[in-house]
Tab-separated table of C-alpha atoms in Angstrom:
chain	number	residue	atom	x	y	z
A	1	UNK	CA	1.279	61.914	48.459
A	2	UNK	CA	-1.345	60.313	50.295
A	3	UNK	CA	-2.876	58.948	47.021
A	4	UNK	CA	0.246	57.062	46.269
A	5	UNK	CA	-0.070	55.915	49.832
A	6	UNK	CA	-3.415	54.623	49.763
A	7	UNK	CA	-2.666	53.034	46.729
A	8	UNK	CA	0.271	51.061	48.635
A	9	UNK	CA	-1.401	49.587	51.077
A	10	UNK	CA	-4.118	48.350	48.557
A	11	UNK	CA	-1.457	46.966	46.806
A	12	UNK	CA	0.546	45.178	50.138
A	13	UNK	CA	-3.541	43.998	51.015
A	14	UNK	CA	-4.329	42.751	47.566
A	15	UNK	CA	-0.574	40.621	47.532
A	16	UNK	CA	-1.343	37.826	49.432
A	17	UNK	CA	-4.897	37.611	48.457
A	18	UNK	CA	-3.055	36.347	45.270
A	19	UNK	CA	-0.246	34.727	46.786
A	20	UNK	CA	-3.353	32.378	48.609
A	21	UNK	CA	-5.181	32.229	45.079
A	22	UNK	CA	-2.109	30.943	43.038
A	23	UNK	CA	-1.422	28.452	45.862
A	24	UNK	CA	-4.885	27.315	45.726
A	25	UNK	CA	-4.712	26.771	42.181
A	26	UNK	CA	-1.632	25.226	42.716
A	27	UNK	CA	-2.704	22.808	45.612
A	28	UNK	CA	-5.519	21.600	43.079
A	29	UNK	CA	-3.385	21.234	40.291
A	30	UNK	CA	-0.840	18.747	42.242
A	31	UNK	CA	-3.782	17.190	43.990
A	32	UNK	CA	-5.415	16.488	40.353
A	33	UNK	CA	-2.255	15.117	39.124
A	34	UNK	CA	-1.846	12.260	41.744
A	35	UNK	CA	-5.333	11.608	41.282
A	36	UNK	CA	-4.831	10.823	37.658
A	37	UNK	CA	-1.220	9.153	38.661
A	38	UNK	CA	-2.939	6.701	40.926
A	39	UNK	CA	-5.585	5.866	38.606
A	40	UNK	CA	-3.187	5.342	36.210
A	41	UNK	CA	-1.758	2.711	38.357
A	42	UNK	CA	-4.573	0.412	38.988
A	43	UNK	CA	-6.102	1.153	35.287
A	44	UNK	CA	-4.975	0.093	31.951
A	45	UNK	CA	-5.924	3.697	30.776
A	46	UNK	CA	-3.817	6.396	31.067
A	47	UNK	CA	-6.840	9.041	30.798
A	48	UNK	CA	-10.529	8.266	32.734
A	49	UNK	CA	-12.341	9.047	29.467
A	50	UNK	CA	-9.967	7.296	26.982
A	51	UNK	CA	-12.918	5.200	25.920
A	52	UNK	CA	-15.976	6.897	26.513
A	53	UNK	CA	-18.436	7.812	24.727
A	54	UNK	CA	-18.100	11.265	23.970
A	55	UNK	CA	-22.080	12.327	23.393
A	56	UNK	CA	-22.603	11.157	26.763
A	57	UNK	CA	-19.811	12.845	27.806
A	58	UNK	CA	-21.007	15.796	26.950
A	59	UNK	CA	-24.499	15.318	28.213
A	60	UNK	CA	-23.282	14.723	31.520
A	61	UNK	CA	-21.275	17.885	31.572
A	62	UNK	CA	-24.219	19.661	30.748
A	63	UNK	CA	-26.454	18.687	33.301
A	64	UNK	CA	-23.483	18.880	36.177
A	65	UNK	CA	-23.076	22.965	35.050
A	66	UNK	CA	-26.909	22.468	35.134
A	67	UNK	CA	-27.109	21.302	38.641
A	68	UNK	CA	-24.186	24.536	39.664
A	69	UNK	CA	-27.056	27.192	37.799
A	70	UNK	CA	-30.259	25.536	39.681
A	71	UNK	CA	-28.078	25.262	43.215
A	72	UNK	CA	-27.347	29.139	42.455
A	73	UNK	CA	-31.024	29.955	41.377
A	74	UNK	CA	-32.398	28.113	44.711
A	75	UNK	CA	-29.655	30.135	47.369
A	76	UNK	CA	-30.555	32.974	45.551
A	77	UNK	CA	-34.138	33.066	46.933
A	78	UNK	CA	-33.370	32.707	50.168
A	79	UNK	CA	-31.616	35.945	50.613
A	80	UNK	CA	-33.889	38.922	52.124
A	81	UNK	CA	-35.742	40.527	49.029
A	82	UNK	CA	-34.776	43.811	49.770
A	83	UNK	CA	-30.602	43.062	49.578
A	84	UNK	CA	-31.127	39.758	47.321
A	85	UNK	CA	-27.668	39.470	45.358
A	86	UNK	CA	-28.637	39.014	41.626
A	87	UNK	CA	-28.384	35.331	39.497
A	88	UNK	CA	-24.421	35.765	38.350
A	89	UNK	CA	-22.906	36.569	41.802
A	90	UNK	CA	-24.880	33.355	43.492
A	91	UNK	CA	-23.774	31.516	40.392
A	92	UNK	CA	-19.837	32.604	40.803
A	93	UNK	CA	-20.395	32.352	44.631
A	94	UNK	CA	-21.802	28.117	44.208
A	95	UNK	CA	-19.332	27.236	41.227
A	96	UNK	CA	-16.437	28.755	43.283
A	97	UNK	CA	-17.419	27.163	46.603
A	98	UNK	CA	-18.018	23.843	44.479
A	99	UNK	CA	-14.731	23.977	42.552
A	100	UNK	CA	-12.664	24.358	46.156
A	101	UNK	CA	-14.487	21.363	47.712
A	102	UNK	CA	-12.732	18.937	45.820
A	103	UNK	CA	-9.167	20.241	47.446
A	104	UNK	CA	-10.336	21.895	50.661
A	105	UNK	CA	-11.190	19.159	53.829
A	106	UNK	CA	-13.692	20.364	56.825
A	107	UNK	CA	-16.044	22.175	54.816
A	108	UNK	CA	-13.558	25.246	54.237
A	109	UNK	CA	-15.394	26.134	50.680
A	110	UNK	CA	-17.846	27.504	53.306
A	111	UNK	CA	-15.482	30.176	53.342
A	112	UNK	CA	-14.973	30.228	50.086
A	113	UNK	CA	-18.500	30.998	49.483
A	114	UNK	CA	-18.960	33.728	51.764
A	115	UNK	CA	-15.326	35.422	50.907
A	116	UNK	CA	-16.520	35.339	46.721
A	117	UNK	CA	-19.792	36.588	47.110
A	118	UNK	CA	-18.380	39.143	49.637
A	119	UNK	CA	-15.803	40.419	47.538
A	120	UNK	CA	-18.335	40.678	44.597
A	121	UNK	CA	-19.485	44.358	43.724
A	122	UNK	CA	-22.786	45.639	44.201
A	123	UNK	CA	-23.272	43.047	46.848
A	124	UNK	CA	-23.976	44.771	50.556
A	125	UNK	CA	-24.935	41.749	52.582
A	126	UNK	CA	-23.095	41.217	56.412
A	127	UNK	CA	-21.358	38.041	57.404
A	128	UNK	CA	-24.500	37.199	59.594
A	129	UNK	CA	-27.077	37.746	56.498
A	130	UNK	CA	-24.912	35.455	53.740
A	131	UNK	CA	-23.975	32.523	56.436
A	132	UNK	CA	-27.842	32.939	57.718
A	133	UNK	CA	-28.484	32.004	54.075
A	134	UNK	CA	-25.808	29.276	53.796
A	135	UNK	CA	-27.724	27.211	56.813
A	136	UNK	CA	-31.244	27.845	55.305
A	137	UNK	CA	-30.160	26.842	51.679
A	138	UNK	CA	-28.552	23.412	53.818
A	139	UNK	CA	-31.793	22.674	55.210
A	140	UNK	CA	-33.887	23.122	51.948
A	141	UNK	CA	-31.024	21.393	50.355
A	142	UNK	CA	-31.390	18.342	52.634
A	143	UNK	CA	-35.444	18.312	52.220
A	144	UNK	CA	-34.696	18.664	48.177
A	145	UNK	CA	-32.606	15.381	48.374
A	146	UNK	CA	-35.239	13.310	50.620
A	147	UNK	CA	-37.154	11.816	47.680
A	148	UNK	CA	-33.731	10.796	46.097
A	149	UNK	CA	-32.289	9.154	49.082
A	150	UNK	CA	-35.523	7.144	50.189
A	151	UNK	CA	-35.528	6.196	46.498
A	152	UNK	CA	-32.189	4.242	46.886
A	153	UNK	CA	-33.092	3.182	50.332
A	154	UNK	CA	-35.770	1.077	49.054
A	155	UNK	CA	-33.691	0.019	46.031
A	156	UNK	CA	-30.677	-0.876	47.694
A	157	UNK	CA	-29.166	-4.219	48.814
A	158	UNK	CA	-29.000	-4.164	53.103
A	159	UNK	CA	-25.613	-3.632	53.071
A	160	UNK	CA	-25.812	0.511	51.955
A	161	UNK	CA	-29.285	0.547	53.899
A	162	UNK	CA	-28.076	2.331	57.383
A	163	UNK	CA	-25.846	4.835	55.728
A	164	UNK	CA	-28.545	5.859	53.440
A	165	UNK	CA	-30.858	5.837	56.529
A	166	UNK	CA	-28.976	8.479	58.243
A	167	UNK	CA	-29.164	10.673	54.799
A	168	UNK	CA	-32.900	9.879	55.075
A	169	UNK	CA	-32.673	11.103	58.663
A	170	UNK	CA	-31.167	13.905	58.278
A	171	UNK	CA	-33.628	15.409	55.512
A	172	UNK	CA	-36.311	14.615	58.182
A	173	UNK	CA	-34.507	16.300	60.852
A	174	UNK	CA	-34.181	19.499	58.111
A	175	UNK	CA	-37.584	19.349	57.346
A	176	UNK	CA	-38.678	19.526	61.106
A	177	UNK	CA	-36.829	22.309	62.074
A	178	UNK	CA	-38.031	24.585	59.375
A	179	UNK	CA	-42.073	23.582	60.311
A	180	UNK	CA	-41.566	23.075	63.830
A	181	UNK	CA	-38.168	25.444	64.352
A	182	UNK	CA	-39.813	27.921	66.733
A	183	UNK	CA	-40.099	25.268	69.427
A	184	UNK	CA	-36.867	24.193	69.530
A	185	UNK	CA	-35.463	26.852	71.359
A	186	UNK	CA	-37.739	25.985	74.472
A	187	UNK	CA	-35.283	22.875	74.878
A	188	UNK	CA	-33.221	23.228	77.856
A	189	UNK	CA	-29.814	22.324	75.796
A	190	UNK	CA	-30.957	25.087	73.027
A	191	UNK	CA	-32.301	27.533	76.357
A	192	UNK	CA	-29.234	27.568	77.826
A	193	UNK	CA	-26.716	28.742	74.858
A	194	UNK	CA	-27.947	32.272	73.651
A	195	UNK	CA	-26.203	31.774	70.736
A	196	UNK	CA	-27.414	28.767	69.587
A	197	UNK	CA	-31.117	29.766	70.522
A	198	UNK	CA	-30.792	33.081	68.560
A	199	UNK	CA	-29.942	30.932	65.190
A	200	UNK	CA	-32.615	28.255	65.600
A	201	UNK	CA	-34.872	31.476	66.732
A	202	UNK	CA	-33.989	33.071	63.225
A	203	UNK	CA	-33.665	29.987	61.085
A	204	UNK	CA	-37.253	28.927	62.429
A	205	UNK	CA	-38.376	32.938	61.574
A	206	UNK	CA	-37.655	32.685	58.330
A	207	UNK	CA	-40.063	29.801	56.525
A	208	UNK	CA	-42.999	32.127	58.075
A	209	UNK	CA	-42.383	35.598	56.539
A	210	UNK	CA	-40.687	33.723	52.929
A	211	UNK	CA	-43.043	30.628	52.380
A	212	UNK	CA	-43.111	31.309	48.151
A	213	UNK	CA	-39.300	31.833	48.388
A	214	UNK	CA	-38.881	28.765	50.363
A	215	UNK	CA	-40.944	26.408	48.317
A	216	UNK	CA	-38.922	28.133	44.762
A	217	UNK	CA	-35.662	27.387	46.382
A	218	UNK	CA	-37.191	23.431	47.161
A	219	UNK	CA	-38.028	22.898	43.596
A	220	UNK	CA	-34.704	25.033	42.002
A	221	UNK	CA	-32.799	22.278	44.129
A	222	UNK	CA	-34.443	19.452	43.356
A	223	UNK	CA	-33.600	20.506	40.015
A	224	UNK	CA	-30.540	20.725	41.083
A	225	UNK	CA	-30.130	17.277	42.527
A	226	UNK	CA	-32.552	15.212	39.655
A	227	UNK	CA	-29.501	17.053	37.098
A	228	UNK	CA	-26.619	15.664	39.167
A	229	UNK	CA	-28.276	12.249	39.084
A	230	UNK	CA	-29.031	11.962	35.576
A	231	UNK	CA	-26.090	13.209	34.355
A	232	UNK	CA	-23.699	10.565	36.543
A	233	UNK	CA	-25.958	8.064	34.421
A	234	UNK	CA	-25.079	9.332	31.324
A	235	UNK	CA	-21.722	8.922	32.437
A	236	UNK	CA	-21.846	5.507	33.434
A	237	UNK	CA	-23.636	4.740	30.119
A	238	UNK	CA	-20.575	6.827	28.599
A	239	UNK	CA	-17.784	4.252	30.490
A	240	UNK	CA	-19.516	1.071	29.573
A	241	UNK	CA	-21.377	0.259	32.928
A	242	UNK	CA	-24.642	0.299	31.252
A	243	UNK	CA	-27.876	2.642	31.533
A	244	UNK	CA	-28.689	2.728	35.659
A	245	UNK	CA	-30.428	5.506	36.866
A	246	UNK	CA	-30.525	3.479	40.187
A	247	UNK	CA	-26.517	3.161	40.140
A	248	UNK	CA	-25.992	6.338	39.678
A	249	UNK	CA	-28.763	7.374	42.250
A	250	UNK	CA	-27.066	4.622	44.853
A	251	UNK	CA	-23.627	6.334	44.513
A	252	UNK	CA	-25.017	9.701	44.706
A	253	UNK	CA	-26.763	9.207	47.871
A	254	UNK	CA	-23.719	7.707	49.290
A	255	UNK	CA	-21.704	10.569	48.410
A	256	UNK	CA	-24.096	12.320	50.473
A	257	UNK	CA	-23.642	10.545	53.615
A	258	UNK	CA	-20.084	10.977	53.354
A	259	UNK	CA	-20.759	14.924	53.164
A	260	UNK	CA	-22.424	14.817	56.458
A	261	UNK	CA	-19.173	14.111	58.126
A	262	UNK	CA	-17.373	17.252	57.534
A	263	UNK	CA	-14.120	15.438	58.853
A	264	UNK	CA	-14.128	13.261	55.668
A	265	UNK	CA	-15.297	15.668	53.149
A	266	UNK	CA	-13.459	17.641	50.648
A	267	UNK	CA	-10.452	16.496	48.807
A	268	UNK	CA	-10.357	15.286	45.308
A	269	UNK	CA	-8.967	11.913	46.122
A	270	UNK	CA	-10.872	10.707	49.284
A	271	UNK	CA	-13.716	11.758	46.717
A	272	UNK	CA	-12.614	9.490	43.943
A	273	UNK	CA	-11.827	6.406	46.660
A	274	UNK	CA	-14.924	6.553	48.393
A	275	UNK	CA	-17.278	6.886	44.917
A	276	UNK	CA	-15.155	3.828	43.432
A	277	UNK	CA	-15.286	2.043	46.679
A	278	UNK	CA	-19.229	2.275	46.430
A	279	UNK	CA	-19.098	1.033	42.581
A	280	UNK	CA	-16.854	-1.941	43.214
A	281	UNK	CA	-19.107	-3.555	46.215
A	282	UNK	CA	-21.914	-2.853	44.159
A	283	UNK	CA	-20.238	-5.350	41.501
A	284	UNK	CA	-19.251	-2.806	38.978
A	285	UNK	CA	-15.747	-3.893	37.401
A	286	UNK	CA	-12.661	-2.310	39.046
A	287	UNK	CA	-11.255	0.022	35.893
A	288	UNK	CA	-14.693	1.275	35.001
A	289	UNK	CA	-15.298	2.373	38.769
A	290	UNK	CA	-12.043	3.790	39.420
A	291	UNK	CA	-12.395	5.429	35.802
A	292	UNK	CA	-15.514	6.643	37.072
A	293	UNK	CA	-14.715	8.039	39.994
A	294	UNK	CA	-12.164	10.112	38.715
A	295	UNK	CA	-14.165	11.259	35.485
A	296	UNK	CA	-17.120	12.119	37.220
A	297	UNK	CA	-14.676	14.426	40.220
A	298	UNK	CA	-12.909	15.825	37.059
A	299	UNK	CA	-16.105	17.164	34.839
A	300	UNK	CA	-17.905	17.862	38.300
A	301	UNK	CA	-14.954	20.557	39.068
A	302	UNK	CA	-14.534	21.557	35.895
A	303	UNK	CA	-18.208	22.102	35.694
A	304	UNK	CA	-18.044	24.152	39.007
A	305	UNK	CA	-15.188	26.171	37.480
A	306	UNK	CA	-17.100	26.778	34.501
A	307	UNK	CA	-20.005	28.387	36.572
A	308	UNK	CA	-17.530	30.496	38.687
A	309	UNK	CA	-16.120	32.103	35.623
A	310	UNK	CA	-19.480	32.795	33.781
A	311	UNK	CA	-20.669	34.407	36.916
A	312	UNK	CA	-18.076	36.314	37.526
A	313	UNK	CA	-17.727	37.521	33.558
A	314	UNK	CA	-21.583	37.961	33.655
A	315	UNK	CA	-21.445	40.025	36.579
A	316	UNK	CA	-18.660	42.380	35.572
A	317	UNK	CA	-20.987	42.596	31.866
A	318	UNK	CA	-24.148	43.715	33.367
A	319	UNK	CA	-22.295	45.889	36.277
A	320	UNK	CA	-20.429	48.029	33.090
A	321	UNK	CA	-23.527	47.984	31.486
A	322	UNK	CA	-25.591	49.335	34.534
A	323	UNK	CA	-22.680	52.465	34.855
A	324	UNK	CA	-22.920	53.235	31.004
A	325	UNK	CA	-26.644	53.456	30.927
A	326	UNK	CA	-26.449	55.855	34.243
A	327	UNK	CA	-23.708	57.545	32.625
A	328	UNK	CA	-25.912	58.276	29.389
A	329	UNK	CA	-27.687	61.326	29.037
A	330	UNK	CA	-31.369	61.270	29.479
């Protein structure tokens, strides 16, 4: 009797944990669809990749799953070694997170990442320990994409110059609070909120007693980052814009100042707007960058979905393997 009980309210619990997951899926689908509708209307193709080149195509694709593995490999080693969640549960965790971004606004795939890696068995990490690691892999992140962004800085015309400065800026800012951290919470703003001083206080703890896991995480991101570049100039090459690493490198940066607002980012069509906004006052014609825009936020979630699913299939693998081999006789 109590059994059948138990297994009731697991059942009523696990019911709208679905009912949010099909909506989600649903919400992405429709918000897909008017992305390709309204492409469709200022294009003369009815499909972003109708004339691409298909190699390139898939080259990109393979370096933007690339960039979802590295991101996964460099959060990974930022978690305490002795409760470090292993490769496939980071990489279901990031492609998850990633995949959500395009349809969720004000950073909600936050949540997303905490809630799949928390759900995840065999992981026993606390809300404080997996968000702890969410602001140090930001940080690293931001230092990772400092030679990037001063790259297009220099290279760009004046006009892109101050919103690439504040991406510039805000790497700097990273970088100073993981050397210099412990100081920080001597400032009477940071003093004076014991909250606020206890995360600085940790965040600024944890470069001293990780250093080799810090610097690992650095160069699995800038792998991470160097991937996502060179693959959205393969793409361009694919949709006729030509061969520009320093296009592609221009956009990207941009994209990243618009992520530092977390009031404008997420959602698959400011996404698009804003990347083929960037393209056409750089003097790119108007198909190829709305084409562009909505290819590259296409293979870039279907990329991210791609990792979540080999995580998650990886990680249900290798946890029935683990219970077969401690269910075998010795």
């Amino acid at each position: 009797m109590l059994d059948r009980r138990a297994a009731d309210d697991t059942h009523m619990s696990a019911a709208p944990g679905r009912v949010r997951l099909f909506g989600s899926f649903a919400f992405a689908l429709v918000t897909i669809g008017a992305t390709v509708l309204l492409g469709r209307r200022f294009t003369h193709t009815s499909w972003p990749l109708q004339h691409a080149h298909l190699g390139l195509v898939a080259a990109a694709v393979a370096l933007y799953f690339m960039s979802f593995v590295f991101r996964a490999l460099g959060w990974q080693k930022l978690f305490p070694a002795a409760s470090r969640p292993d490769r496939a549960r980071c990489l279901a965790a990031c492609g998850a997170s990633a995949a959500s971004g395009a349809v969720l606004p004000f950073r909600l795939d936050y949540l997303v990442k905490i809630g799949t890696l928390r759900r995840m068995r065999g992981v026993k990490l606390g809300l404080e320990a997996i968000a702890l690691s969410i602001i140090s892999l930001g940080l690293v992140d931001a230092i990772a994409f400092l030679p990037l962004s001063i790259s297009a800085t220099a290279t760009t015309s004046s006009s892109f110059r101050f919103p690439l400065t504040l991406v510039v800026l805000f790497g700097l800012g990273a970088c100073g609070l993981l050397v210099g951290g412990s100081h920080l919470g001597r400032l009477p703003f940071v003093a004076r909120r014991e909250r606020l001083a206890k995360l600085v206080a940790r965040v600024a703890d944890r470069p001293r007693g990780s250093t080799r896991e810090q610097i690992v995480a650095w160069c699995f991101l800038c792998g991470c980052w160097t991937s996502r570049a060179l693959g959205s100039t393969l793409l361009l090459a694919a949709l006729g814009v030509g061969f520009s690493p320093t296009l592609a490198l221009v956009v990207l940066c941009l994209a990243a100042a618009a992520a530092l607002l977390p009031i404008a980012s997420g959602g698959a069509i400011a996404n698009v707007s804003a990347t083929a906004a960037v393209l056409l006052a750089l003097g790119v014609h108007k198909e190829q960058a709305i084409n562009f825009g909505m290819a590259s936020g296409l293979l870039l979630c279907g990329s991210a979905a791609a990792a979540a699913l080999i995580g998650v299939a990886t990680s249900v693998v290798c946890g029935r393997r683990a219970q077969m081999l401690a269910r075998a006789p010795a």
